[in-house]
Each structure stands twice: as C-alpha cells, then as structure tokens.
Coordinates of C-alpha atoms and ligand atoms in Angstrom, one line a residue:
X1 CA 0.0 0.0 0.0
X2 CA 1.4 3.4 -1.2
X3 CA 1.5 6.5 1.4
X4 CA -1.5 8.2 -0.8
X5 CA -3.2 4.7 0.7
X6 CA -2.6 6.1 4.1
X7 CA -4.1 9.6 3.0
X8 CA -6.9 8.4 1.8
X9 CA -8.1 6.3 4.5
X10 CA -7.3 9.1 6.9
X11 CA -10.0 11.1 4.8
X12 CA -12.5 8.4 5.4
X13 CA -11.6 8.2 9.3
X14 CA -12.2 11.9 9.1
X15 CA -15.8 10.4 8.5
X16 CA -16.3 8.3 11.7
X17 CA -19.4 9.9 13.3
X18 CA -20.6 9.3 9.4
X19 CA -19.8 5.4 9.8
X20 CA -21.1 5.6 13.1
X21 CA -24.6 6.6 11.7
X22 CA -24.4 4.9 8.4
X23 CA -24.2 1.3 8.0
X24 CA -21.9 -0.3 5.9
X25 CA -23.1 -2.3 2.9
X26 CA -21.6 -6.2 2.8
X27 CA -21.8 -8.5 0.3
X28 CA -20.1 -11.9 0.0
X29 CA -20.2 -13.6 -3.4
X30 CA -18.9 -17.3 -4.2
X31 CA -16.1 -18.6 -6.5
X32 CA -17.2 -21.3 -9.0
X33 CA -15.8 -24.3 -10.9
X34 CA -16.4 -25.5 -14.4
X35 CA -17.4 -29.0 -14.0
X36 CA -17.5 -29.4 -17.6
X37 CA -17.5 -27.9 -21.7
X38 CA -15.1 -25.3 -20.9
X39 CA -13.5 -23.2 -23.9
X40 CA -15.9 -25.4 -26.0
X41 CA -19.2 -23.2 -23.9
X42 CA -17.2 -20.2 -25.7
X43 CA -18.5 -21.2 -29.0
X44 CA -21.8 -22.1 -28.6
X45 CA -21.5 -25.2 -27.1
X46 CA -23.2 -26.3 -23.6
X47 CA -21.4 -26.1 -20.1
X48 CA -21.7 -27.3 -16.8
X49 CA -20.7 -25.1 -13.9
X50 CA -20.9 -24.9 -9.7
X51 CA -20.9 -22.0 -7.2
X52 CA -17.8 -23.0 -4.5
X53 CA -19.0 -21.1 -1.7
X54 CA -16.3 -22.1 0.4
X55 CA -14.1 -19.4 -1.4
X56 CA -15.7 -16.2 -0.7
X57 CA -15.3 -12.3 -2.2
X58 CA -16.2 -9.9 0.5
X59 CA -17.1 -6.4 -0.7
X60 CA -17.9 -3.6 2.0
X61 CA -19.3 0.2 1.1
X62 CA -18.7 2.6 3.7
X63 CA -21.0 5.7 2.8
X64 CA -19.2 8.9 3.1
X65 CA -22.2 11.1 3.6
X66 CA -20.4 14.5 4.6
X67 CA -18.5 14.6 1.0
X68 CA -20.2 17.1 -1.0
X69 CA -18.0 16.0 -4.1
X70 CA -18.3 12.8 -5.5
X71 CA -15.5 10.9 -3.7
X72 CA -15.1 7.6 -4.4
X73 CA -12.5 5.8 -2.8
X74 CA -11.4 2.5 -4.2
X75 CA -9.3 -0.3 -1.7
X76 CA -8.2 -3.8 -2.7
X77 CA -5.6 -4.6 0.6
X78 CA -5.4 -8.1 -1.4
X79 CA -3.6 -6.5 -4.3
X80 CA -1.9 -3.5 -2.6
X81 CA -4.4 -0.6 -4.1
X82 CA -5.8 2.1 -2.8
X83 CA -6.7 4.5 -4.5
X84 CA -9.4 7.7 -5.7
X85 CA -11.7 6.6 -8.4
X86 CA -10.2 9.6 -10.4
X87 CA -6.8 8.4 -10.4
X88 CA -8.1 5.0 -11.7
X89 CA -7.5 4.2 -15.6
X90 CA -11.2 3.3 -17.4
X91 CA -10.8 0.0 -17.2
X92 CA -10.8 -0.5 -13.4
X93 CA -13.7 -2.4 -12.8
X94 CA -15.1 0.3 -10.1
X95 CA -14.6 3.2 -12.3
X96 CA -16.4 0.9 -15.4
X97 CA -19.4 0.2 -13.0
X98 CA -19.9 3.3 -11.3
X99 CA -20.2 4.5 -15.3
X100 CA -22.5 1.3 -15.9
X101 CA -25.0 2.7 -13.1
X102 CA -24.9 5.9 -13.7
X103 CA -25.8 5.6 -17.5
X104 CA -28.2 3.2 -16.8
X105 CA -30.0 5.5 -14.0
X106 CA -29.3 8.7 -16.6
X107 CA -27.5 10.7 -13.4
X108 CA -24.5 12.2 -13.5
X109 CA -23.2 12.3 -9.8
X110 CA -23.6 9.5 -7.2
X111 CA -22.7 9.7 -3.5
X112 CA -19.5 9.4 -1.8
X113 CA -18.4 6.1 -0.5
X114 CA -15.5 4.0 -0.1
X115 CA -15.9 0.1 -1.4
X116 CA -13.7 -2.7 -0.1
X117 CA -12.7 -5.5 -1.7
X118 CA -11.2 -8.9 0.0
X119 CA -11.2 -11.9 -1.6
X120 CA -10.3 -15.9 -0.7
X121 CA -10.4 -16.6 -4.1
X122 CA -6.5 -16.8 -5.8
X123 CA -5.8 -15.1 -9.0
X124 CA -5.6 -16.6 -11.9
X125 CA -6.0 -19.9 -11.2
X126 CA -10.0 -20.7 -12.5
X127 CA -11.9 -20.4 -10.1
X128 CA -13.7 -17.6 -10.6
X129 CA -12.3 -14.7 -8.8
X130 CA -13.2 -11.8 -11.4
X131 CA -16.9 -13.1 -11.6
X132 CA -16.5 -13.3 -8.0
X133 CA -14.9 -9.7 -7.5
X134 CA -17.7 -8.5 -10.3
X135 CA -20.9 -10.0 -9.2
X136 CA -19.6 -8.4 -5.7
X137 CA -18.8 -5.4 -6.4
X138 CA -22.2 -4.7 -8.6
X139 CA -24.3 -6.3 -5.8
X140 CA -22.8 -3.9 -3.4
X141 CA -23.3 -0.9 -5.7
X142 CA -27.1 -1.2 -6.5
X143 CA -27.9 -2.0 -2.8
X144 CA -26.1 1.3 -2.1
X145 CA -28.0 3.3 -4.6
X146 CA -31.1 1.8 -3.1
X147 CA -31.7 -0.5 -6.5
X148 CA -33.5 -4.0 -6.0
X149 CA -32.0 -5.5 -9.1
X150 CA -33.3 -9.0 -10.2
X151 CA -30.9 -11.4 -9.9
X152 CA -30.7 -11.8 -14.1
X153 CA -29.9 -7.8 -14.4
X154 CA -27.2 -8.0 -11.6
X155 CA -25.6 -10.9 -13.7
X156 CA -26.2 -8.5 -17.2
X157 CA -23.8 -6.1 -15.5
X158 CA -21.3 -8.2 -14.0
X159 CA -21.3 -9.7 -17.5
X160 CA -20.2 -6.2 -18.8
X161 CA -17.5 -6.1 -16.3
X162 CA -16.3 -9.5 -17.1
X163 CA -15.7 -8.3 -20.8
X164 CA -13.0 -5.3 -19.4
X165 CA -10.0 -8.2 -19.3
X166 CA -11.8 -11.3 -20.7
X167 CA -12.2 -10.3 -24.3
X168 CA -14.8 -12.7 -24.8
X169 CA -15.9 -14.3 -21.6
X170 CA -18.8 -16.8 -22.6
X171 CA -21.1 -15.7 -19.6
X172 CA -20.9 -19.0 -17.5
X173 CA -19.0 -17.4 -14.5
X174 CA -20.8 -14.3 -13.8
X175 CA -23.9 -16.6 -14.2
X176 CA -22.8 -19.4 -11.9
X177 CA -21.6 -16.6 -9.3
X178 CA -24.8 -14.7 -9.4
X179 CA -26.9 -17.2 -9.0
X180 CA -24.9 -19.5 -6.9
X181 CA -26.6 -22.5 -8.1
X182 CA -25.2 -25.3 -10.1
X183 CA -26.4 -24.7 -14.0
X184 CA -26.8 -26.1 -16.9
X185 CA -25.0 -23.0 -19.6
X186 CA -25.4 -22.6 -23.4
X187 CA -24.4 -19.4 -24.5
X188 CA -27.2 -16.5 -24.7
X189 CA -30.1 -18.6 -23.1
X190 CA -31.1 -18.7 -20.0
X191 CA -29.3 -21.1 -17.7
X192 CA -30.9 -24.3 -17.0
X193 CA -30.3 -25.3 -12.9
X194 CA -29.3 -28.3 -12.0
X195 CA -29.8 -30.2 -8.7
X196 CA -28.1 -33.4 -7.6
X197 CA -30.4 -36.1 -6.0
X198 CA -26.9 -37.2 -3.7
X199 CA -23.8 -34.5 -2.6
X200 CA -20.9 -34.7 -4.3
X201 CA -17.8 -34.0 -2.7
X202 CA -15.2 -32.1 -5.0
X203 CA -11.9 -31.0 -4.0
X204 CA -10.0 -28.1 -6.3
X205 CA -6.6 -28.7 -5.8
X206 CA -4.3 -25.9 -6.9
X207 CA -1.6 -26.2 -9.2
X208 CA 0.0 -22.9 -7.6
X209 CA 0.9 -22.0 -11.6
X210 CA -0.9 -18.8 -12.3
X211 CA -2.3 -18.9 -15.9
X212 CA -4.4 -15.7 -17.6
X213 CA -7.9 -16.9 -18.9
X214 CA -7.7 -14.1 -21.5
X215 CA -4.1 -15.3 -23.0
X216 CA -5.5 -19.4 -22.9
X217 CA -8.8 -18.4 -24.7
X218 CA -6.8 -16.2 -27.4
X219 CA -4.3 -19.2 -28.0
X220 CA -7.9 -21.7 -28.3
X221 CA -8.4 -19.3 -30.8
X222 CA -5.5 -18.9 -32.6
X223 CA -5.4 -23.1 -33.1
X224 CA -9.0 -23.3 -34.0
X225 CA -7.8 -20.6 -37.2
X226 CA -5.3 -23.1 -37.9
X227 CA -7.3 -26.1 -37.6
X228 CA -10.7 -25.5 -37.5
X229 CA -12.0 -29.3 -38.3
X230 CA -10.0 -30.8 -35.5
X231 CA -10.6 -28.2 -32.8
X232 CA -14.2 -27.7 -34.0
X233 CA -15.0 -32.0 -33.6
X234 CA -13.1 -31.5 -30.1
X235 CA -15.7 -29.0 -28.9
X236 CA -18.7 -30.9 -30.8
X237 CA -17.6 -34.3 -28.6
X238 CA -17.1 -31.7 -25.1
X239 CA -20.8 -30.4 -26.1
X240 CA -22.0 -34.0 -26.9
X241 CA -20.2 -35.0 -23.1
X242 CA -21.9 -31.9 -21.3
X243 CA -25.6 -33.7 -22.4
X244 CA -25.2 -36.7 -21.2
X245 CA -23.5 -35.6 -18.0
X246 CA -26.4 -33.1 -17.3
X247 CA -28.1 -36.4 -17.1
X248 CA -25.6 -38.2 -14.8
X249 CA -26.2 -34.8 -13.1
X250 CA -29.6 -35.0 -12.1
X251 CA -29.5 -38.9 -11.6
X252 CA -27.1 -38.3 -9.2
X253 CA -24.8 -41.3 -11.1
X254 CA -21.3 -40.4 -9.8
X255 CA -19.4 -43.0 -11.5
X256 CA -20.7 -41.7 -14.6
X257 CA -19.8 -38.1 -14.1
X258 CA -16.7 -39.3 -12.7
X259 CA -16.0 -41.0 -16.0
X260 CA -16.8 -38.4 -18.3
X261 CA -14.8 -35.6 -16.1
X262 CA -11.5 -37.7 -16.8
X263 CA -13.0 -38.0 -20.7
X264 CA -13.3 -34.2 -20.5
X265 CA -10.1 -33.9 -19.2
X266 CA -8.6 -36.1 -22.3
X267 CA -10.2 -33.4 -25.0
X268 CA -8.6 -30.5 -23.0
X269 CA -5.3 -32.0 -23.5
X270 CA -6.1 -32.9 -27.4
X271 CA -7.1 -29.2 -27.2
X272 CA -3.4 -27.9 -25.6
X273 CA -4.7 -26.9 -22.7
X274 CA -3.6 -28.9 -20.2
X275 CA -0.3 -28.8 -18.7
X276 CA 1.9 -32.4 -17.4
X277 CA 1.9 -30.4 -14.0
X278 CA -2.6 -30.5 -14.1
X279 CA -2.0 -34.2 -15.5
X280 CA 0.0 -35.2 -12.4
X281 CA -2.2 -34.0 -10.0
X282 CA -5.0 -35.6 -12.3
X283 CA -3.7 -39.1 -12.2
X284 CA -3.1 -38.9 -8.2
X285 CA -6.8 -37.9 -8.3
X286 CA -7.9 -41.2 -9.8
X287 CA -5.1 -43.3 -7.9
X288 CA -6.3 -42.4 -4.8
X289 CA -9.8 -42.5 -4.6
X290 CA -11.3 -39.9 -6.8
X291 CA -14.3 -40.9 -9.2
X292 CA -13.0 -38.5 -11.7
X293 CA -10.9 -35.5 -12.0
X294 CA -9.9 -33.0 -14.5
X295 CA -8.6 -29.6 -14.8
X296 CA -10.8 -26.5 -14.1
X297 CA -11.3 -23.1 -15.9
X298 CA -9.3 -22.3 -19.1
X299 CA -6.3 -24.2 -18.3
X300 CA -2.5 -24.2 -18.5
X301 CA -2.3 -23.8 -15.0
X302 CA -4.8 -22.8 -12.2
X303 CA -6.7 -25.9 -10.6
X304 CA -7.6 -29.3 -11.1
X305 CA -11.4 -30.4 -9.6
X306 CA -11.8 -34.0 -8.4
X307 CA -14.9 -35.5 -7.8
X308 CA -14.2 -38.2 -4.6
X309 CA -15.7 -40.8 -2.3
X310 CA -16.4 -39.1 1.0
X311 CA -14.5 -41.4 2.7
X312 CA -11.4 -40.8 0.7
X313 CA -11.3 -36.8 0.7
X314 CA -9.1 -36.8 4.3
X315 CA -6.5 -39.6 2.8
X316 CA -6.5 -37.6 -0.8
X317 CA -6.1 -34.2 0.8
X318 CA -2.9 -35.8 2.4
X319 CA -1.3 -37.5 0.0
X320 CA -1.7 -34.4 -2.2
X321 CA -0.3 -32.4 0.4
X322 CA 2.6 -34.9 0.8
X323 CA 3.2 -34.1 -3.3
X324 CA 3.8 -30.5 -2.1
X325 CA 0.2 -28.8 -2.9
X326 CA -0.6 -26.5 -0.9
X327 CA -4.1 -25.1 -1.9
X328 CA -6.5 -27.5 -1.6
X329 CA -10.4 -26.8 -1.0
X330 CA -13.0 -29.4 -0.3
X331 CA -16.7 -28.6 -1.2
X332 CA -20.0 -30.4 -1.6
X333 CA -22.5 -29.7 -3.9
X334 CA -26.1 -30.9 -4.0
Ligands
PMV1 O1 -10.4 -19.6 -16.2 P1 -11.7 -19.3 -15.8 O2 -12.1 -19.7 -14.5 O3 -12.0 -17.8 -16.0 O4 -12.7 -20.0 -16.8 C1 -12.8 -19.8 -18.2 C2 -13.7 -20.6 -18.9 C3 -13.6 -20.6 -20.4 O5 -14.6 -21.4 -20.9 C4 -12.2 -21.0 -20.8 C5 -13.8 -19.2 -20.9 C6 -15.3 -18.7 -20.9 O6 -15.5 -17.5 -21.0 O7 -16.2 -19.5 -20.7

C-alpha cells in the first residue's frame, strides 16, 4: 500500500461519526468451478458449472455522507491498491461500473463512498475470482444506490465487467456466481439449474501455476484458425459430453460423471490446454480415490477439480499435500 493509501483512509476516518450513523453495505459472493465444456461453452456449445462457496469475495461500502464532491474511494488490501476513483484508468472495474449505473440510472453524480474488496479466491488460477470480484462489487453498488436489481440484471452487469479483461468471456462465470446454483450453460439462453439427488464432494486442488484466462482463450483461438475441423470435432464431442452428463447430473450417477470428467479432461489435452503439472495431480486424483478429475477453468495452470468418495477426501487431501500442494479446497455440492 502506497502513502497516498494512508491519506486516503485518513480522509474516510475523518468520517467516523458518518460510519457511526451509516451502516456499511456487505456483500459476499462465491467462486465457481467449471465441472465441464469449458473453452468449448465459448462457441456455442453447452457447459456445466458450480458456485464454491467455500471461497468467498467480500465487498464492503462505507457511505461517506459529509462529502459534498463525488469521492469515491477504491481499496483492494489483497492487491496492494488504494486509491481515488479519479486516479483509476477506465478499465478499473469500479470506475467501469460506477459509469454502468450511472448511464443506466441517466444521473450524472452518485454519493460518496468508499468500497472494499477482500477476496479468498487466488488469481488466476480458474476459479472464478473476477466473476467473484464483479458479481460483488455490482451487488454492493445497486444496494447502495437503493436498487433491487433482479438477480438476471445484476448478472447482465457483472457480464459487462467481465468483458473489461476477458475479451470474450462466454457468460458462465458471472452466471454461476450470481446465481450461486449449479447450471446447466449454453451461451445467450437462460441457464438451466441443476440439482443433484446425492452430494458430491469435490476437491479443487491448486496447481500454484498462475495462468491468464484471457491469453489461454486467445491461443484456443489462434489453433481453431489453424485447424478449425479438429478443434471444432473437439468442442462438438465436449458439447456432446456436457448432455449426457447433465443427465448423470440429475441422476445423481457419480461413476458416470466421474468418467466423463476424466474423458473431458482427455479433450482439453487434445485441445493444448492442459499442462503435465494438471496431469499429475489428475492421475493422483484417480489413484487415490477420486471418481474423476480434471482440470478447471481455461487451463495451463490454475486448478484441477476431483470428484471423490467421502471417505477418501481426508486420505486424498494428504497425500496431495505430501506431493507438495498447498491449496487445496473441499466442497460439496447438492
Ligand atoms: O479460467 P476461468 O475460471 O475464467 O474459466 C474460463 C472458462 C472458459 O470457458 C475457458 C472461458 C469462458 O469465457 O467461458
């Protein structure tokens, strides 16, 4: 954090009897996983995806009521910034939604506040923590402003924020994060939600190499140019995959699902995605109890998801551990 960090929060401290009076505004969002069809749900092809609420974004508004000026002070401890909105370039993702709400309300000041961002989610690493940090962060906005946004307008917006460094996100992680349910995703259509009859215990297991969705996506694209048959069967089988393991889904059949997540994972590699480092930790999964496993998000790094036997997750967790991974989260969806 820079000294101007220091200013500025001295500023809002200057505002105490203000905080005193005003409540803050808190919003915690979840991170997600792509259970399966990603890069293929990109094109047009179906996707299955699932909120991790175990990994939480935090976002906090602190009114500043006395500030006759629009101030808007912007802190993200996590990443070392603090800063005024008016020192931010346009592509900060407060400055881009403060100029989404006020063009969509037609006003041309807002009041002053000061909005905090934590998050449990790492960077990078595909689970989610932009959609996270976006569904967040417009949440917390229109419940400031005194908005009740639907649920499917709150996900519009975060969608627009997701396009400031994802070039051409599909749409599946601001909708899995905004509606926190697991979903059935095509492109453009409404999502489809998905409930398991049984839970299903998943553990995301970090690969601790950082990898850029933006710069994986652009290379998908760059080998579909150059081969468009082969990379456009690749996604045709992922999308065929995603139908019947919507069904597996909702049957609750976790051998099946566990059989097509390591199938998925096999058309990721074909699709130079995958890294020997996510293979590793892949073939542990399924050595040591794990129905299935695969990696997560747009690859080349990040996390792989296994789906495991309850009884297996505490013996998995350690042997992982004992193979020198560090991150490892264990949630269960229903
Ligand atoms: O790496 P993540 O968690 O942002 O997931 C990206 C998923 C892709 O299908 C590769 C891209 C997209 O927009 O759907």
């Amino acid at each position: 954090m820079g000294n101007q960090c220091i200013g500025h929060l001295l500023l809002a401290q200057d505002h105490h009897s203000d905080l005193k009076r005003m409540p803050a505004i808190v919003v915690h969002t979840a991170g997600k996983s792509i259970l399966f069809g990603e890069h293929a749900v990109v094109y047009g092809h179906p996707a299955i995806a699932v909120p991790i609420p175990d990994l939480k974004t935090t976002v906090t508004i602190f009114p500043l009521i006395r500030e006759e000026n629009e101030t808007i002070l912007y802190e993200a401890p996590d990443i070392g910034i603090c800063e005024n909105l008016s020192d931010l370039p346009k592509d900060n993702i407060l400055v881009y939604a403060v100029a989404l709400f006020k063009n969509a309300l037609d006003i041309q000041k807002i009041p002053s506040f000061r909005l905090k961002i934590r998050s449990q989610i790492p960077l990078a690493s595909g689970l989610g923590s932009s959609a996270s940090v976006s569904v967040a962060v417009v949440r917390a906005l229109s419940q400031f402003l005194g908005l009740k946004l639907p649920i499917s307008k709150i996900n519009e917006f975060a969608f627009e924020l997701e396009k400031l460094h994802h070039g051409n996100p599909s749409g599946i992680d601001n909708t899995v994060v905004s509606y926190e349910k697991a979903l059935y995703f095509i492109r453009g259509l409404e999502p489809e939600f998905l409930q398991s009859p049984v839970p299903m215990h998943l553990l995301l297991i970090n690969s601790g190499i950082p990898s850029l969705t933006a710069q994986v996506v652009a290379a998908v694209r760059q080998n579909r140019e150059k081969n468009p048959d082969m990379v456009n069967a690749l996604f045709k089988e992922t999308g065929d995959l995603v139908s019947i393991a919507k069904t597996a889904f909702l049957d609750g059949n976790i051998v099946e699902l566990g059989n097509l997540m390591v199938t998925n994972h096999h058309l990721l590699q074909q699709l130079n995605v995958s890294l020997p480092e996510l293979d590793v930790l892949v073939d542990i999964a399924l050595k040591n109890g794990a129905y299935g496993a695969k990696l997560c998000g747009a690859g080349r790094g990040g996390n792989v998801i296994a789906l495991v036997k309850e009884e297996n997750v505490h013996s998995l967790r350690q042997i992982l551990e004992s193979h020198g991974i560090q991150e490892i989260v264990h949630t269960v969806i229903q």
